[in-house]
Tab-separated table of C-alpha atoms in Angstrom:
chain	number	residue	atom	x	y	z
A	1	UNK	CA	-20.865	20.593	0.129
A	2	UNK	CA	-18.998	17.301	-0.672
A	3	UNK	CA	-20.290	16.111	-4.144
A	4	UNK	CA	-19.815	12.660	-3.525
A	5	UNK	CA	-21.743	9.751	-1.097
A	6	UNK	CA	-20.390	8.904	1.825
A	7	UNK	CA	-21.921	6.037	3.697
A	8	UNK	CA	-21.600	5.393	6.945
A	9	UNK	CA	-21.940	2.116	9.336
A	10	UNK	CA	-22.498	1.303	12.420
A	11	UNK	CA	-20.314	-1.884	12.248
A	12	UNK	CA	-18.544	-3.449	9.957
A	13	UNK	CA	-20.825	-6.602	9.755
A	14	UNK	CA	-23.723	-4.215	9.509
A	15	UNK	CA	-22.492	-2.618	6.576
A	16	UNK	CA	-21.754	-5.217	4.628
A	17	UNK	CA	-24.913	-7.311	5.136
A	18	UNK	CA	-26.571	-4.232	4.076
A	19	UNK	CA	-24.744	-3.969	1.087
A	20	UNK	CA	-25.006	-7.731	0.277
A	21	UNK	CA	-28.837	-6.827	0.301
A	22	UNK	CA	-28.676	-5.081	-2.732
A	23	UNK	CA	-25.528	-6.134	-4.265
A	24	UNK	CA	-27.878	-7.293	-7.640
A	25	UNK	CA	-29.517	-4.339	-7.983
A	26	UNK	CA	-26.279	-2.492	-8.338
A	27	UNK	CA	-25.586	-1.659	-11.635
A	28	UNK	CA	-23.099	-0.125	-13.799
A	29	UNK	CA	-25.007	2.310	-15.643
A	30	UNK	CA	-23.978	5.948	-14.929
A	31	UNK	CA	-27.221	8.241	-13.222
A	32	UNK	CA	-29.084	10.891	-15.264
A	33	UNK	CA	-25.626	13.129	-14.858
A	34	UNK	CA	-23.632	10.622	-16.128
A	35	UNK	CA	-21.920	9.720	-12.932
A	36	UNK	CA	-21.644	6.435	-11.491
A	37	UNK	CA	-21.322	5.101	-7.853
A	38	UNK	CA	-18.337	3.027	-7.359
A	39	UNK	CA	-18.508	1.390	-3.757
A	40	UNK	CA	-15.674	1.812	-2.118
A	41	UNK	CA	-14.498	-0.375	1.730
A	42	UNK	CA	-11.646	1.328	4.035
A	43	UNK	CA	-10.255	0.626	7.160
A	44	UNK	CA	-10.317	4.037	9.162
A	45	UNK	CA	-7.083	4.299	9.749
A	46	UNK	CA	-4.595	7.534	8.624
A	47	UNK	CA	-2.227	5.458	7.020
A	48	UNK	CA	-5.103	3.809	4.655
A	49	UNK	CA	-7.772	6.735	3.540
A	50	UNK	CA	-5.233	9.501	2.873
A	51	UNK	CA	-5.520	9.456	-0.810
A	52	UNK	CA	-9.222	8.128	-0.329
A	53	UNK	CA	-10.508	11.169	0.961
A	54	UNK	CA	-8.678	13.941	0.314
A	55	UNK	CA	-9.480	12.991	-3.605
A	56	UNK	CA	-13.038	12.407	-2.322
A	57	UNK	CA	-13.072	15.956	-0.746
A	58	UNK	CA	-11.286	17.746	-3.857
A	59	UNK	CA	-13.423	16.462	-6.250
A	60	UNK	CA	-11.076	13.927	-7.947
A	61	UNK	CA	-13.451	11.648	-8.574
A	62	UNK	CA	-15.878	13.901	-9.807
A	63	UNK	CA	-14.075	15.374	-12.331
A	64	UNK	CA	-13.871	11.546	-13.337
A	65	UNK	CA	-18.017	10.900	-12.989
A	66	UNK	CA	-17.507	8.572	-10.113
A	67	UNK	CA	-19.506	9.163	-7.221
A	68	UNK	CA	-17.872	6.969	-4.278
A	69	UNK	CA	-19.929	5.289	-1.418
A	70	UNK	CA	-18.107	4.491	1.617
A	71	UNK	CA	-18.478	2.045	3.760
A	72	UNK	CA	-16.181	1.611	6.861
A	73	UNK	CA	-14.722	-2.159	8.108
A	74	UNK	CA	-12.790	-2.737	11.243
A	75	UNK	CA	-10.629	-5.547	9.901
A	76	UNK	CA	-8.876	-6.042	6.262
A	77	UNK	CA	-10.211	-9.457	6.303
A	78	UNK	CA	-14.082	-8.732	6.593
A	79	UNK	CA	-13.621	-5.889	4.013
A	80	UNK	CA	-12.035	-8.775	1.785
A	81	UNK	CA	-14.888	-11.148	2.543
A	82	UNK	CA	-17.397	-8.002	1.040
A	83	UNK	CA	-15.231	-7.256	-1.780
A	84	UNK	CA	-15.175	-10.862	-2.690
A	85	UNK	CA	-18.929	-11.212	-2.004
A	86	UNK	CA	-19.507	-8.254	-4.553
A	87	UNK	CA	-20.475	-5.916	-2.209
A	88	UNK	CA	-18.208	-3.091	-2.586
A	89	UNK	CA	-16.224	-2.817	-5.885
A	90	UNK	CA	-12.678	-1.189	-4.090
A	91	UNK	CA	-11.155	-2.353	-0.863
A	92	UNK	CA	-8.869	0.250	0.721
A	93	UNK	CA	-6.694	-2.024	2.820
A	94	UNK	CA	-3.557	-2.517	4.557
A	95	UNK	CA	-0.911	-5.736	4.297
A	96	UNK	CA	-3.741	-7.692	3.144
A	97	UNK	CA	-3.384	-6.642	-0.579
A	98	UNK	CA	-1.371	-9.895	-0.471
A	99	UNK	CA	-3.778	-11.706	0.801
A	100	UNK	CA	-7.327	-12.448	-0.841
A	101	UNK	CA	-5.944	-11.398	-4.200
A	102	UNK	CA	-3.252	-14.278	-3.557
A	103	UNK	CA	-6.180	-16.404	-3.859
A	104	UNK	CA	-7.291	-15.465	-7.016
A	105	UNK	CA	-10.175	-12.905	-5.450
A	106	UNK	CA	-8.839	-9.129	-6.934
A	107	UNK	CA	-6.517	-7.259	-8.155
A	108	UNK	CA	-4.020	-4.693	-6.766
A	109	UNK	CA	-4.988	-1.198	-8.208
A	110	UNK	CA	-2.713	0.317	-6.540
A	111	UNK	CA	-0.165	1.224	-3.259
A	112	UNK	CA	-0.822	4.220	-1.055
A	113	UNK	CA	2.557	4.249	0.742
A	114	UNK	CA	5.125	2.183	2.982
A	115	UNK	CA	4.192	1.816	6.542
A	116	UNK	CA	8.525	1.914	7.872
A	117	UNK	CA	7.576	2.741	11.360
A	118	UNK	CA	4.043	1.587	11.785
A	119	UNK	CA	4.923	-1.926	12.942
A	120	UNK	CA	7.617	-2.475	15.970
A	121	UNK	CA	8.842	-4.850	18.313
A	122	UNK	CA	8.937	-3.713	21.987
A	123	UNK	CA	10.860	-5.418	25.364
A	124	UNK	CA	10.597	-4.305	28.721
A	125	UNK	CA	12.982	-3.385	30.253
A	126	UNK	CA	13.191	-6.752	32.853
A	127	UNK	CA	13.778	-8.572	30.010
A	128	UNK	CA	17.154	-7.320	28.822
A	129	UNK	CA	16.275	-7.588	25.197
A	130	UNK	CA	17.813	-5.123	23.045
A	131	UNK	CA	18.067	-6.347	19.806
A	132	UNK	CA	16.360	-9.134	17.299
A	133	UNK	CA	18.943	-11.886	18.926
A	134	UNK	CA	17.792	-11.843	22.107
A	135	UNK	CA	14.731	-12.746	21.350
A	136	UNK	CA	15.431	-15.770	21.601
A	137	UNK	CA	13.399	-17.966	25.006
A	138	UNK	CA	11.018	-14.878	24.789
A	139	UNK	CA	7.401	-15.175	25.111
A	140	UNK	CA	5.751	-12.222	22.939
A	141	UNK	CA	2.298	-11.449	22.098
A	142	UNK	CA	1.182	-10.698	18.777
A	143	UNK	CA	-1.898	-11.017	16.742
A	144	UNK	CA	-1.343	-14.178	14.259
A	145	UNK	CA	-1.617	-13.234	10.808
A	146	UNK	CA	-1.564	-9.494	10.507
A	147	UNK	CA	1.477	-7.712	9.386
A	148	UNK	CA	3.015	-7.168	13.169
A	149	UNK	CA	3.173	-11.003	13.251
A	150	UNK	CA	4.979	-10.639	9.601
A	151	UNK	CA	7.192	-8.211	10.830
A	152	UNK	CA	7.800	-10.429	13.920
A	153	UNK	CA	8.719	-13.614	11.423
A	154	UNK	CA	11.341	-11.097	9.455
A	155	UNK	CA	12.979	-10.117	12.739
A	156	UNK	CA	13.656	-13.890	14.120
A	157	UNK	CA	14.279	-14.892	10.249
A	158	UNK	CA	17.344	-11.808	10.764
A	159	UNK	CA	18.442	-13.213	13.774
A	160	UNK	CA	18.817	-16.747	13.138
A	161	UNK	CA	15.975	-17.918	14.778
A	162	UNK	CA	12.745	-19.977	14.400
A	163	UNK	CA	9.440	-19.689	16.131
A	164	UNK	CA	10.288	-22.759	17.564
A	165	UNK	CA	12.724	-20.607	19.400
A	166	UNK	CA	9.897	-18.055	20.715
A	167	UNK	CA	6.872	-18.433	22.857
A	168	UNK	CA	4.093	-16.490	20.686
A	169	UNK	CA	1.030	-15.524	22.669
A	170	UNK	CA	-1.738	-14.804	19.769
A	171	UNK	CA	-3.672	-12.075	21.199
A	172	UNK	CA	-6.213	-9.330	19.619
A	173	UNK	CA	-4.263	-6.014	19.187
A	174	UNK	CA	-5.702	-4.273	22.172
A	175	UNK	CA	-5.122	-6.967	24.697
A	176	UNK	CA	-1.433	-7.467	23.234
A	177	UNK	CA	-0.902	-3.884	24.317
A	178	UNK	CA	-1.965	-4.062	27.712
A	179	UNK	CA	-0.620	-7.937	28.048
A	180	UNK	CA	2.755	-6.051	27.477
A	181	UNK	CA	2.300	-2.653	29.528
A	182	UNK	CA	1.024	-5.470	32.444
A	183	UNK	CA	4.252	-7.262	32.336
A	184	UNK	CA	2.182	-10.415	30.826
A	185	UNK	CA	4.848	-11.234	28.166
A	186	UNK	CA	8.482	-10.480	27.302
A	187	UNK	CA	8.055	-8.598	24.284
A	188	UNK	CA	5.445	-7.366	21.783
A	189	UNK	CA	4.885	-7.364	18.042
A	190	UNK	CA	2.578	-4.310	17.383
A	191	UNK	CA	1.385	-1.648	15.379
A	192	UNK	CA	0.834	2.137	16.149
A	193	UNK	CA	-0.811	3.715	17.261
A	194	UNK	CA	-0.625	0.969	19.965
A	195	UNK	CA	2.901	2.437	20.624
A	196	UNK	CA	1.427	5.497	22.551
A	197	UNK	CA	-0.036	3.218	25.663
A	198	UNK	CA	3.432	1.441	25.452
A	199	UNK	CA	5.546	4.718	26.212
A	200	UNK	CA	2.955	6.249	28.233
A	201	UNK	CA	2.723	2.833	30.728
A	202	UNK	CA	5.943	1.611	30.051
A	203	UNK	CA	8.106	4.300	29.420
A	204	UNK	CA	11.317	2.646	29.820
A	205	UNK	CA	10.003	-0.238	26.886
A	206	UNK	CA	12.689	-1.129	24.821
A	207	UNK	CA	12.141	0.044	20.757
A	208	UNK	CA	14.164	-3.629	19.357
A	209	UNK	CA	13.012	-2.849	16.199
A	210	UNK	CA	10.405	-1.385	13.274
A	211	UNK	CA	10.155	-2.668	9.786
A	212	UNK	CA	12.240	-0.042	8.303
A	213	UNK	CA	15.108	-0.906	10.254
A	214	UNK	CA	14.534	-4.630	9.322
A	215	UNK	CA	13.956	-3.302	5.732
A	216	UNK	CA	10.671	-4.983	5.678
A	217	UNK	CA	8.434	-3.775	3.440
A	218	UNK	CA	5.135	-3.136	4.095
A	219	UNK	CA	2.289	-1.309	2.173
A	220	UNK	CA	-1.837	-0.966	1.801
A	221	UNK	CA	-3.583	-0.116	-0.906
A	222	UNK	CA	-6.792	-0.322	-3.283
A	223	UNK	CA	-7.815	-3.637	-4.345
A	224	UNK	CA	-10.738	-4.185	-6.958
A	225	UNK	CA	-12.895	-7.225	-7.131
A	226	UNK	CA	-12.417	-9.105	-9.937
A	227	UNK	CA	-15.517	-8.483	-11.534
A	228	UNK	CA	-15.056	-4.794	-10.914
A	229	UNK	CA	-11.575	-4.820	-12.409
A	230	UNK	CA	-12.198	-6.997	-15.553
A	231	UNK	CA	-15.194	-5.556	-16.412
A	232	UNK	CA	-15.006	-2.001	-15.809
A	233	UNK	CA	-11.249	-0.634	-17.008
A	234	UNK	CA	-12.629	3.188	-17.717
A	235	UNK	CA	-13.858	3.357	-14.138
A	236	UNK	CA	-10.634	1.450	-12.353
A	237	UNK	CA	-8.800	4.407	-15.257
A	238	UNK	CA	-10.907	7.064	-13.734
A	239	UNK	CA	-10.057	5.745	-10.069
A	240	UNK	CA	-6.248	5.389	-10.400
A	241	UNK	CA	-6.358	9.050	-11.697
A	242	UNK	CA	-8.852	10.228	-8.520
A	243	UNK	CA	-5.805	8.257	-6.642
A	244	UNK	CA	-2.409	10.505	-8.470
A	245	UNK	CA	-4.584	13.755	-8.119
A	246	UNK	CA	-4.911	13.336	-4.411
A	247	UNK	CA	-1.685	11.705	-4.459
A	248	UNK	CA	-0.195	15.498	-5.861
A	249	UNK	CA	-1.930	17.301	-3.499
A	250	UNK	CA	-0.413	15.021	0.093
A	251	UNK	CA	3.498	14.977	-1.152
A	252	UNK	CA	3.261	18.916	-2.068
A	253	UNK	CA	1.008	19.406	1.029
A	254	UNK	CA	1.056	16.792	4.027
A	255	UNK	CA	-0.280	19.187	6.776
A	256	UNK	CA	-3.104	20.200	4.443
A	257	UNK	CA	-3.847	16.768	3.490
A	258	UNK	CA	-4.226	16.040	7.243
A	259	UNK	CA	-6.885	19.061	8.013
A	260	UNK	CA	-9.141	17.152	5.455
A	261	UNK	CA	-8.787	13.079	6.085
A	262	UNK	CA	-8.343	13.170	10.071
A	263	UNK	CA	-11.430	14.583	10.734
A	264	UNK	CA	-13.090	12.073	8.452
A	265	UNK	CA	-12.114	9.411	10.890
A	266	UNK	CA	-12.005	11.024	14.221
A	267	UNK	CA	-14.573	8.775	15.402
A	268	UNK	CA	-11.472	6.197	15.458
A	269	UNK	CA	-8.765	8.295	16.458
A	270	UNK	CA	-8.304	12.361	18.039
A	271	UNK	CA	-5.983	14.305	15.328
A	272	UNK	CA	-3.135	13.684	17.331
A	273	UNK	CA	-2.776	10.466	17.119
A	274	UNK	CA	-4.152	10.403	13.470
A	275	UNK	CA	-0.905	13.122	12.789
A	276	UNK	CA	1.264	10.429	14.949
A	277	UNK	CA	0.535	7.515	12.835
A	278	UNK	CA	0.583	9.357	9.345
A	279	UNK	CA	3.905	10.165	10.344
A	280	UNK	CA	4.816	6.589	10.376
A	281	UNK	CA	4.323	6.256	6.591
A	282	UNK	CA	6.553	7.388	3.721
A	283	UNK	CA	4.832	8.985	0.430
A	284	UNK	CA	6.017	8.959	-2.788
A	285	UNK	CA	5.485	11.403	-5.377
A	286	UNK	CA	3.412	9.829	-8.874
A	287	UNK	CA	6.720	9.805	-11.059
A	288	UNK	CA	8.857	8.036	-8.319
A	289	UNK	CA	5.646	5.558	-7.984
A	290	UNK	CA	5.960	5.368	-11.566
A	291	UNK	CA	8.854	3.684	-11.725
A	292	UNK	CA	8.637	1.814	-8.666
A	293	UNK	CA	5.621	-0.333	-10.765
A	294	UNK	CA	7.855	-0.261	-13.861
A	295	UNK	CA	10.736	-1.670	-12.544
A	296	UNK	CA	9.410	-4.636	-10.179
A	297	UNK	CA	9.833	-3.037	-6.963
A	298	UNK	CA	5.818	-2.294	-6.265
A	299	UNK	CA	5.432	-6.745	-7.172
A	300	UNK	CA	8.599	-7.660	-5.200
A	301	UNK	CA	6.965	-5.789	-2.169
A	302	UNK	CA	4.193	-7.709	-1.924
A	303	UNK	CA	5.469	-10.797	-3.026
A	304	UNK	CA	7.687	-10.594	-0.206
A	305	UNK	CA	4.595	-9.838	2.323
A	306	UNK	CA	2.882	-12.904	0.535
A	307	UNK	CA	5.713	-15.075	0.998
A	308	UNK	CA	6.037	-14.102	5.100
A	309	UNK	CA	2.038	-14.696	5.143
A	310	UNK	CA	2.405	-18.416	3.997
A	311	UNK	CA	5.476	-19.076	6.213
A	312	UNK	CA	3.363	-17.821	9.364
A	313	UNK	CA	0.355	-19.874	8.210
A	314	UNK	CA	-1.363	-16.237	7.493
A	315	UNK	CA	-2.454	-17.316	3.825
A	316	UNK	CA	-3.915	-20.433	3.000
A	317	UNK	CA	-5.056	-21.377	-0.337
A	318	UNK	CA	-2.536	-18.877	-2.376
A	319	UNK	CA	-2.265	-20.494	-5.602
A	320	UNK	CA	-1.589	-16.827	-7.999
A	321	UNK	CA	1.668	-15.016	-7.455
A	322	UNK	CA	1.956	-11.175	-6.732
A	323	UNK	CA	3.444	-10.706	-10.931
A	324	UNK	CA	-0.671	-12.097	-11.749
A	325	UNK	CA	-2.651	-9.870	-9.325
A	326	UNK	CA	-0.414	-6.492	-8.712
A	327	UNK	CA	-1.198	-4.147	-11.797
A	328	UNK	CA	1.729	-2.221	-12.688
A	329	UNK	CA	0.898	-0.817	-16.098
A	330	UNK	CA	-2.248	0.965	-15.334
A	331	UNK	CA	-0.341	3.586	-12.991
A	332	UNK	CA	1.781	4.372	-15.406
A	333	UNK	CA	-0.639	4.370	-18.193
A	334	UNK	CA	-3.061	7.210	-16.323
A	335	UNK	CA	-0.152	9.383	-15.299
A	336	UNK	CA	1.049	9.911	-19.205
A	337	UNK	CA	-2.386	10.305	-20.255
């Protein structure tokens, strides 16, 4: 039986008004065992919990005495509104790690991988765009402020253009699909698994472009509160370590690592599509991570996905830079323990 407390919520709202509820009677203190609950928010998506639960279901965070409660949120930002509301402790999280932090509200514990192929840019095929120039005139749908719109910003940056050049139709994720599929718009700024109703509906869509091939760098990962990471170091040490354990067990074994955290979220997504979109990411193994905190790369990342936020109007009120909120010692630290 799983040693660790896994929460579950209806919604996302739900969850975290229930938490809020007893936010101030959750303490620090470790139980009779000496374990003690760190609460933990993740989006259910393959690309986010990978390291989550697979260290959950190993016992990672056992061996550390940290019993995690998880709560599930349907949207990075509500998750950030709870984490800085000190009801959950850890955010697991996608492009938003350059978010909230940017505002002074957490720290970046650390990444869980780059999404290359998660977010694309689609044409139909009536619309004879092939590439990022001929975007140009387009209308395209996109949600404003998530990392497809990012992506989309990179891509007209690359080709000489402005938004002033584009019509951008802000849509929710789903509709943008089906806008698209529907022959609503020109083009599309999306993320998988959204992908799969483009080629089954659309099958001649045009693939422009992901954010590999526009080297755009995207990544999720865990983000502390504040409080949580200035006032509890052992237990964000004991976390990051959960985090390289699990991280160990995914490089050496993906398709194992996928029997354990796609059924965790199959509520979400069937293990097809929760293969599909894994597939989409790129892992690193701990020493490569290593250096990528060591030698700037992990705060240039987001610094660059902090500085495409602002420009799209995604990010209001960032007043710390990505050098002040991205820890890049404490990976390091753990792994030469």
């Amino acid at each position: 039986m799983n040693r660790n407390v896994i929460v579950a919520a209806a919604t996302a709202t739900a969850a975290a008004a229930a938490l809020v509820s007893c936010a101030a009677d959750a303490g620090r203190q470790p139980n009779s065992d000496g374990v003690t609950t760190v609460r933990v928010g993740y989006i259910p998506g393959a690309h986010d919990v990978a390291q989550l639960f697979v260290a959950d279901d190993a016992g990672y965070f056992a061996d550390q005495d940290i019993a995690i409660e998880a709560t599930p949120f349907q949207t990075g930002i509500a998750m950030s509104q709870a984490l800085t509301g000190g009801s959950i402790d850890v955010g697991v999280m996608g492009a938003v790690v350059a978010n909230f932090p940017a505002r002074g509200q957490g720290r970046v514990m650390v990444l869980n991988n780059q999404q290359v192929d998660i977010h694309q840019i689609w044409a139909t095929p009536e619309s004879g765009i092939e590439s990022v120039e001929d975007l140009k005139g387009a209308r395209i749908a996109t949600t404003s402020g998530t990392a497809s719109d990012l992506v989309l910003q990179v891509a007209l940056e690359q080709a000489g253009l402005t938004r002033d050049d584009v019509e951008i139709v802000n849509l929710e994720m789903p509709s943008v699909a089906n806008t698209f599929v529907t022959g609503g718009v020109d083009a599309a700024s999306l993320w998988a698994p959204f992908d799969q109703q483009v080629e089954e509906n659309l099958p001649d869509a045009n693939l422009v472009a992901t954010a590999a091939e526009l080297d755009s760098p995207i990544s999720g990962g865990w983000v502390a509160s504040t409080a949580f990471y200035e006032n509890e170091p052992e237990l964000v040490r004991g976390m990051v370590r959960a985090w390289q354990q699990a991280n160990t067990d995914i490089v050496a074994d993906p398709e194992a690592a996928l029997d354990v955290f796609c059924p965790r979220i199959e509520e979400n997504m069937p293990r097809d599509v929760c293969e599909d979109l894994y597939a989409k990411t790129e892992a690193y193994p701990n020493d490569q991570w290593a250096e990528l905190y060591e030698d700037g790369t992990v705060v240039d990342w987001i610094s660059g996905m902090q500085t495409v936020f602002e420009e799209i109007g995604g990010l209001e009120g960032a007043t710390v830079d990505a050098e002040e909120y991205v820890d890049t010692t404490t990976f390091g630290e753990v792994l030469n323990d």
